[in-house]
Amino acid sequence: MFGAGGGTSSYEETRAADLIVLWGSNAREAHPIFFHHVLKAVNRGAKLIVVDPRRTPSAQWADLWLGLDVGTDIPLASAVAREIIEAGLTDEEFIARATSGFEAFRESVQPWTLDEAERVTGVPAGAIRELAHAYGEAANAQLCWTLGITEHHNAVDNVFALIDLALLTGKVGKWGCGLQPLRGQNNVQGGGDMGAIPNRLPGFQEILDDAVRAKFDAAWGSTVPPTHGLHLSGMFEAMEHGDLRAVYVVGENPAQGEADQTRAERLLTGLDHLVVQDIFLTRTAQLADVVLPAAATLGEAEGTVTSSERRVQRVRKAYDAPGEARDDIEIVYALARRLGHDLGSPRAEDVWNEVRSLSPMHAGMSYARLEELGGIQWPCWDENDPGALFLHGRLWDEVVADRAPFQVVEHDPPVDLLDDAFPLRLTTGRRLESYNTGVQSGGYSSPLHRGGADILLAPEDGARYGVADGARVRIVSRRGSVETSARYDPTLRAGLAFMNLHFPDEVATNVLTIDATDPKSGTAEFKATAIRLEPVA
Amino acid sequence: MPDLKLLDAEPTEAEREAIDAVVGAEPAGSDRVVRSRPRRHLLLPALRAAQRRVGWVTAGALGYASRRLEIPPADAYGVATFYALISLEERPAEVLHVCTDLSCALKGAVVPEGAVPSPCLGLCELAPASLRTIAGERPREIQIPEERLPVHGDKLLRRIATGEPYGELRALARARELGPEAVIAAVKASPLLGRGGAAFPTGLKWEAVARQPVKPHFLVCNADESEPGTFKDRVIMEQDPFALVEAMAIAMFATGCEKGYVYIRAEYPLAQRRVQDAIDAVGIDVELRIGAGAYVCGEETALFQSIEGHRGEPRNKPPFPVEAGLFGKPTVVNNVETLVNIPHILLGEDGRDTRLFCVSGDVARPGLYELELGTPLSQLLDTAGAEPAKAVLLGGAAGSFLRPDQLDLELSFEAARAAGVTLGSGVVIVFGEDADLVSAVLRIAAFFREESCGQCVPCRVGTVRQEEALHRLASGAANGDERAVLADLTQVMRDASICGLGQTAANAVASAIENLGVLA
Amino acid sequence: MRITIDGVTTEVDGGTILDAARQMGIDTPTLCYGDTLTPVNACRVCVVELEGARTLVPACSRRVEDGMVVHTDSERVRTSRRMVLELLGSSVDLSTAPDALAYVDRYGAEPARLGTPPAPAPRIDNDLYVRDYSKCILCYKCVEACGVDHQNTFAIAVAGRGFDARISTELDVALPDSACVYCGNCVAVCPTGALMGKTEFDLREAGNWREEEQAQVDTVCPYCGVGCTLTLHVQDDAIVKVTSPDDHDVTRGNLCIKGRFGYRYAQNR
């Protein structure tokens, strides 16, 4: 956000908030311990508002739940913005001093009256108004989102629409107010921190910046190419076009995790060379030419990860990895040696110290300090810096040099349109006890795993399409079909169905999903698939 | 509202109707917007309504009440199982509860086949007594016997004794003339001490609440009269309910209470009706709440818990109710007898400081007696026509046994304290020459074991171990250590229990052993 | 504020008598108290004598007031503590409750004179944790952890009354039919082993639970991005239990099902 990619605030501020908005986030199940912080606030009397097509467990905790149509977040946010402006709830001083582009933004949301938003989103105007007023009036508000916002073909625009709300009301850059994209994987934030994104080097340093590259070139004794790399979805496109012929996959299972799975598997199979480094022989690894057995992060590896609140924390080894499995760093360093390059000591702390020497925002985070403080939130510029509870405090300086721009965004409905042949909207999400493609969470048994591969249907839809509660059903999308059991879920409204991605060996949900991807983030529209149901005799 | 996982059981139409009558019909749902509206405080009324409709609380009713009030089912189950009169097991629509407590035992109480034994039903002067509960479309509770005895007194009981009809709300009008501060000053200037047992000056309590800046303030009338042998509050509520309701109106006016509650035990159906009628007639914002069979809910903080929809587990004090009481707000808690003194104070027509005594057991004229404080107990016993007594239990199950040579005790707070006894709730149970004191002691021990809420270790386990040791002594199976065990239990219950129930659970037992030599 | 404990006067900034006693190095026994939980002061093993108070008061929840004079080791205090431990020991199997057993020794409690605890009665209705209420002292910690203090799932509550009070799901249904989400935050706070991870339970049954040999290694949960610290309890190069430190800001000792029980994937060798 405005530069470095990370949530602007801390869990501590969430606990102290007056208002928490979860938008496209089912933290109760997907981020259970973050939700503990939400509940501390709720039990203290804070208001919780949840925006989600499903009445999720998180939504059930809410004072107010808004069940919008899938993919109508921008109309909803625009109407909230318009109402905040109309009701005089903007922070005019902040807008004038710290932002740019307000007039154009105001123009852009003008068409989104409460009634018009109700027509497009399905959410009653009164509830939209209530959200606008609650957000506009709260002293300390946290606006949090997850994949409900980002797994869309216009993910980045969705995020912009939410950031605009914070800019309108001055709810960013000060203690108590923040924007929090909750991270789905234990180190997805750390991956970004370390430059595992197409356009940045470690510490979110711009790869096109000559001075930055010069620093890395000098340290690494090689030349960093002055170009942006590819997103995952961009890689698949490049495979499709034959531009990408060899792939090295570390700790991912794209054969089952990508939207439009049939296509993903075909492209991976068609590569000249596929290397997979993983702790399991995943579906992807089964397609590989070379499999490098890796040590598990849990219990077998040393290093650091970065959490959703930008906190860098130590990962520690408890025992040796089994058999020939080796630590990820060790494998990469050995590979480099085979390729004629000595990367130095593969000790995790040495690697980390190299990060600190090249990434200014991590400079103050010695292992000793990470131990002592139980993790440090970036940026941490030197060894006296306690780290940052929140970001963008500079927006409250008297003179703001680099103003935060309002972003004008347009509503763009889901790509996979509903029609008579595909009348139901299928959305996807995570379950409490499971995780991603189930590679890890499939390893233990629990009563919560029961019925995990089912499709959840509104009882009305079950009746309408002749699918009984518990019956087998074939689910057909424009890309493929799968068969599973149906279960009625009264928290779903008619027209909306739900599946997860955790049990791909039982039901390959991603055979159905569409790989319409956001050009900026590279994320596919997992949240909006058009389907029909066919009863199975 | 929590993300509930509900029971897989539906209510019947009848149960749904009964619960809806308490919590309101289910609003037409939206599949787009839901606003949370938890109303936990309606849980006990909802469960009671379901039970009165079908005789017991089914899984369907429990689940439906949980869902409508947004209470986790396990939590609702914990509340339901706390109360002796809520049944989670199927039983007939009609149940006879037969009192087997002290006074009724003296009068030869017998539990017929199919009936349920009950702790004191508060009909001690009419012993032996019972309560018939009838569930169905026209649910009702019938106290047996239904007759009422004359009362003896000429201040608090004057209207009841003379049959004089209730007049206007003269004291309330007077209070309004005086204004809140002057009312509190008048109560402070009176000698009125709380009649609930703690004998705290009422005026100071009112003043403390009136001064609290936190709003709202609540008034709670504790009418959960459950001390074995006690029936005074019942008599007042049945026969002079306006005295109570007028006093509540004055208390609310003086202390700035927005709302009042009167919590009447479930075993008092007539009192409930009469008080509700009086509330409606006077037109004040007082809500009637009905208990469900739990002695401990007479403890003020347990009573708050019960109104709020929790298990009736006493809270630790401090904080005291004047600061953080019902719903965590400043709360005046007064019992019925305390409150009915208030109109007399404001009208200033009779300055005598009187107390009510509940006389039962082996006496010719059991009933309610109003005496000026300081009257000797022996005089009361004469008036009531007591048989020559082997012992008198003063103050109830939490009180003490007196020997025949101790009956000239003056009935006043000071004299009682000096004698190391308590007037408690004004209980006087006379045990005649033929009375079985060992059974009485065992009944008292059983009472505390049954009524312990179970929250703190000293009371939860101590009341069980106390009863066991007494049974060993009574059955001749003693191992020689019982006296030491009982002494240790007395000390730990008195010293380390959370509330007055545990703290007094060994009182009567210890006095029987030490003072009467029973089981010694 | 000034408080005098056992004859020594000290300055404290609020807090409870227990906090003040700890600050002065006085070891006060506690069972139902937990650093991350709201005190319920139910066990009464921490009672102390407060001058001017009619009864003993619970150190864990009584707030310090200026000028308090407290005795933590008077005869009265020792008697009540000893009796609380005798009452518990006579009604509960304390064999896997190390703290309680140590207090029994310390106060010379003789539970046997009051009664004999029930035989073990483990209830195994899932693969993750085991409940044995013959070991339950009704400290309420699990209810608090499952309830408002942490998890807010409310799968269990205290049901019944008096000696019949017990921890229960709604209608005593088995855990898989209850609202339980297997976070194990109840297991983490249980002071008596009435709640126990299935791995620990099985190892104990096999006579192979060797706590003194176990290493504890802190790392970060490998699942979602919240960043929960996991303490891995390792025996024979295998994870046998997962906890989280009470003083970790992110978790306050709590985890979800994946963090606490989802480690097996890294054990399949």
mmCIF file with all atom_site columns, N, CA and C in Angstrom, chain C residues 229-254:
data_model
loop_
_atom_site.group_PDB
_atom_site.id
_atom_site.type_symbol
_atom_site.label_atom_id
_atom_site.label_alt_id
_atom_site.label_comp_id
_atom_site.label_asym_id
_atom_site.label_entity_id
_atom_site.label_seq_id
_atom_site.pdbx_PDB_ins_code
_atom_site.Cartn_x
_atom_site.Cartn_y
_atom_site.Cartn_z
_atom_site.occupancy
_atom_site.B_iso_or_equiv
_atom_site.pdbx_formal_charge
_atom_site.auth_seq_id
_atom_site.auth_comp_id
_atom_site.auth_asym_id
_atom_site.auth_atom_id
_atom_site.pdbx_PDB_model_num
ATOM 1  N N  . THR C 1 229 ? 3.289  -18.178 17.581 1.00 0.00 ? 229 THR C N  1
ATOM 2  C CA . THR C 1 229 ? 4.443  -18.928 18.055 1.00 0.00 ? 229 THR C CA 1
ATOM 3  C C  . THR C 1 229 ? 3.982  -20.290 18.553 1.00 0.00 ? 229 THR C C  1
ATOM 4  N N  . LEU C 1 230 ? 4.645  -21.333 18.046 1.00 0.00 ? 230 LEU C N  1
ATOM 5  C CA . LEU C 1 230 ? 4.380  -22.686 18.516 1.00 0.00 ? 230 LEU C CA 1
ATOM 6  C C  . LEU C 1 230 ? 5.555  -23.125 19.373 1.00 0.00 ? 230 LEU C C  1
ATOM 7  N N  . THR C 1 231 ? 5.256  -23.709 20.516 1.00 0.00 ? 231 THR C N  1
ATOM 8  C CA . THR C 1 231 ? 6.303  -24.372 21.283 1.00 0.00 ? 231 THR C CA 1
ATOM 9  C C  . THR C 1 231 ? 6.152  -25.867 21.007 1.00 0.00 ? 231 THR C C  1
ATOM 10 N N  . LEU C 1 232 ? 7.156  -26.426 20.330 1.00 0.00 ? 232 LEU C N  1
ATOM 11 C CA . LEU C 1 232 ? 7.112  -27.848 20.017 1.00 0.00 ? 232 LEU C CA 1
ATOM 12 C C  . LEU C 1 232 ? 7.703  -28.616 21.195 1.00 0.00 ? 232 LEU C C  1
ATOM 13 N N  . HIS C 1 233 ? 6.957  -29.554 21.720 1.00 0.00 ? 233 HIS C N  1
ATOM 14 C CA . HIS C 1 233 ? 7.475  -30.433 22.773 1.00 0.00 ? 233 HIS C CA 1
ATOM 15 C C  . HIS C 1 233 ? 7.925  -31.708 22.064 1.00 0.00 ? 233 HIS C C  1
ATOM 16 N N  . VAL C 1 234 ? 9.223  -31.976 22.149 1.00 0.00 ? 234 VAL C N  1
ATOM 17 C CA . VAL C 1 234 ? 9.802  -33.016 21.310 1.00 0.00 ? 234 VAL C CA 1
ATOM 18 C C  . VAL C 1 234 ? 10.372 -34.142 22.165 1.00 0.00 ? 234 VAL C C  1
ATOM 19 N N  . GLN C 1 235 ? 9.957  -35.351 21.832 1.00 0.00 ? 235 GLN C N  1
ATOM 20 C CA . GLN C 1 235 ? 10.498 -36.534 22.507 1.00 0.00 ? 235 GLN C CA 1
ATOM 21 C C  . GLN C 1 235 ? 10.856 -37.546 21.428 1.00 0.00 ? 235 GLN C C  1
ATOM 22 N N  . ASP C 1 236 ? 12.021 -38.120 21.470 1.00 0.00 ? 236 ASP C N  1
ATOM 23 C CA . ASP C 1 236 ? 12.477 -39.085 20.459 1.00 0.00 ? 236 ASP C CA 1
ATOM 24 C C  . ASP C 1 236 ? 12.332 -38.525 19.042 1.00 0.00 ? 236 ASP C C  1
ATOM 25 N N  . ASP C 1 237 ? 12.769 -37.288 18.834 1.00 0.00 ? 237 ASP C N  1
ATOM 26 C CA . ASP C 1 237 ? 12.710 -36.653 17.513 1.00 0.00 ? 237 ASP C CA 1
ATOM 27 C C  . ASP C 1 237 ? 11.302 -36.594 16.931 1.00 0.00 ? 237 ASP C C  1
ATOM 28 N N  . ALA C 1 238 ? 10.319 -36.527 17.800 1.00 0.00 ? 238 ALA C N  1
ATOM 29 C CA . ALA C 1 238 ? 8.940  -36.404 17.307 1.00 0.00 ? 238 ALA C CA 1
ATOM 30 C C  . ALA C 1 238 ? 8.210  -35.369 18.156 1.00 0.00 ? 238 ALA C C  1
ATOM 31 N N  . ILE C 1 239 ? 7.294  -34.659 17.511 1.00 0.00 ? 239 ILE C N  1
ATOM 32 C CA . ILE C 1 239 ? 6.475  -33.697 18.249 1.00 0.00 ? 239 ILE C CA 1
ATOM 33 C C  . ILE C 1 239 ? 5.439  -34.480 19.035 1.00 0.00 ? 239 ILE C C  1
ATOM 34 N N  . VAL C 1 240 ? 5.394  -34.267 20.352 1.00 0.00 ? 240 VAL C N  1
ATOM 35 C CA . VAL C 1 240 ? 4.404  -34.985 21.162 1.00 0.00 ? 240 VAL C CA 1
ATOM 36 C C  . VAL C 1 240 ? 3.350  -34.046 21.733 1.00 0.00 ? 240 VAL C C  1
ATOM 37 N N  . LYS C 1 241 ? 3.596  -32.759 21.603 1.00 0.00 ? 241 LYS C N  1
ATOM 38 C CA . LYS C 1 241 ? 2.617  -31.784 22.098 1.00 0.00 ? 241 LYS C CA 1
ATOM 39 C C  . LYS C 1 241 ? 2.996  -30.426 21.521 1.00 0.00 ? 241 LYS C C  1
ATOM 40 N N  . VAL C 1 242 ? 1.997  -29.586 21.284 1.00 0.00 ? 242 VAL C N  1
ATOM 41 C CA . VAL C 1 242 ? 2.262  -28.225 20.821 1.00 0.00 ? 242 VAL C CA 1
ATOM 42 C C  . VAL C 1 242 ? 1.532  -27.257 21.738 1.00 0.00 ? 242 VAL C C  1
ATOM 43 N N  . THR C 1 243 ? 2.255  -26.272 22.222 1.00 0.00 ? 243 THR C N  1
ATOM 44 C CA . THR C 1 243 ? 1.631  -25.218 23.023 1.00 0.00 ? 243 THR C CA 1
ATOM 45 C C  . THR C 1 243 ? 2.079  -23.872 22.465 1.00 0.00 ? 243 THR C C  1
ATOM 46 N N  . SER C 1 244 ? 1.620  -22.800 23.077 1.00 0.00 ? 244 SER C N  1
ATOM 47 C CA . SER C 1 244 ? 2.103  -21.468 22.704 1.00 0.00 ? 244 SER C CA 1
ATOM 48 C C  . SER C 1 244 ? 2.332  -20.698 23.991 1.00 0.00 ? 244 SER C C  1
ATOM 49 N N  . PRO C 1 245 ? 3.355  -19.861 24.038 1.00 0.00 ? 245 PRO C N  1
ATOM 50 C CA . PRO C 1 245 ? 3.655  -19.187 25.310 1.00 0.00 ? 245 PRO C CA 1
ATOM 51 C C  . PRO C 1 245 ? 2.536  -18.225 25.738 1.00 0.00 ? 245 PRO C C  1
ATOM 52 N N  . ASP C 1 246 ? 2.201  -18.260 27.014 1.00 0.00 ? 246 ASP C N  1
ATOM 53 C CA . ASP C 1 246 ? 1.185  -17.351 27.546 1.00 0.00 ? 246 ASP C CA 1
ATOM 54 C C  . ASP C 1 246 ? 1.545  -15.888 27.332 1.00 0.00 ? 246 ASP C C  1
ATOM 55 N N  . ASP C 1 247 ? 2.855  -15.607 27.304 1.00 0.00 ? 247 ASP C N  1
ATOM 56 C CA . ASP C 1 247 ? 3.254  -14.198 27.230 1.00 0.00 ? 247 ASP C CA 1
ATOM 57 C C  . ASP C 1 247 ? 3.519  -13.759 25.790 1.00 0.00 ? 247 ASP C C  1
ATOM 58 N N  . HIS C 1 248 ? 3.138  -14.591 24.811 1.00 0.00 ? 248 HIS C N  1
ATOM 59 C CA . HIS C 1 248 ? 3.295  -14.193 23.412 1.00 0.00 ? 248 HIS C CA 1
ATOM 60 C C  . HIS C 1 248 ? 2.115  -13.286 23.025 1.00 0.00 ? 248 HIS C C  1
ATOM 61 N N  . ASP C 1 249 ? 2.420  -12.066 22.590 1.00 0.00 ? 249 ASP C N  1
ATOM 62 C CA . ASP C 1 249 ? 1.378  -11.071 22.323 1.00 0.00 ? 249 ASP C CA 1
ATOM 63 C C  . ASP C 1 249 ? 0.338  -11.548 21.324 1.00 0.00 ? 249 ASP C C  1
ATOM 64 N N  . VAL C 1 250 ? 0.780  -12.313 20.344 1.00 0.00 ? 250 VAL C N  1
ATOM 65 C CA . VAL C 1 250 ? -0.141 -12.707 19.278 1.00 0.00 ? 250 VAL C CA 1
ATOM 66 C C  . VAL C 1 250 ? -1.142 -13.738 19.785 1.00 0.00 ? 250 VAL C C  1
ATOM 67 N N  . THR C 1 251 ? -0.672 -14.734 20.536 1.00 0.00 ? 251 THR C N  1
ATOM 68 C CA . THR C 1 251 ? -1.563 -15.849 20.891 1.00 0.00 ? 251 THR C CA 1
ATOM 69 C C  . THR C 1 251 ? -2.067 -15.840 22.328 1.00 0.00 ? 251 THR C C  1
ATOM 70 N N  . ARG C 1 252 ? -1.331 -15.223 23.230 1.00 0.00 ? 252 ARG C N  1
ATOM 71 C CA . ARG C 1 252 ? -1.643 -15.340 24.657 1.00 0.00 ? 252 ARG C CA 1
ATOM 72 C C  . ARG C 1 252 ? -1.884 -16.804 25.036 1.00 0.00 ? 252 ARG C C  1
ATOM 73 N N  . GLY C 1 253 ? -1.060 -17.670 24.472 1.00 0.00 ? 253 GLY C N  1
ATOM 74 C CA . GLY C 1 253 ? -1.147 -19.089 24.817 1.00 0.00 ? 253 GLY C CA 1
ATOM 75 C C  . GLY C 1 253 ? -2.130 -19.890 23.981 1.00 0.00 ? 253 GLY C C  1
ATOM 76 N N  . ASN C 1 254 ? -2.833 -19.219 23.072 1.00 0.00 ? 254 ASN C N  1
ATOM 77 C CA . ASN C 1 254 ? -3.888 -19.897 22.313 1.00 0.00 ? 254 ASN C CA 1
ATOM 78 C C  . ASN C 1 254 ? -3.449 -20.252 20.903 1.00 0.00 ? 254 ASN C C  1
#
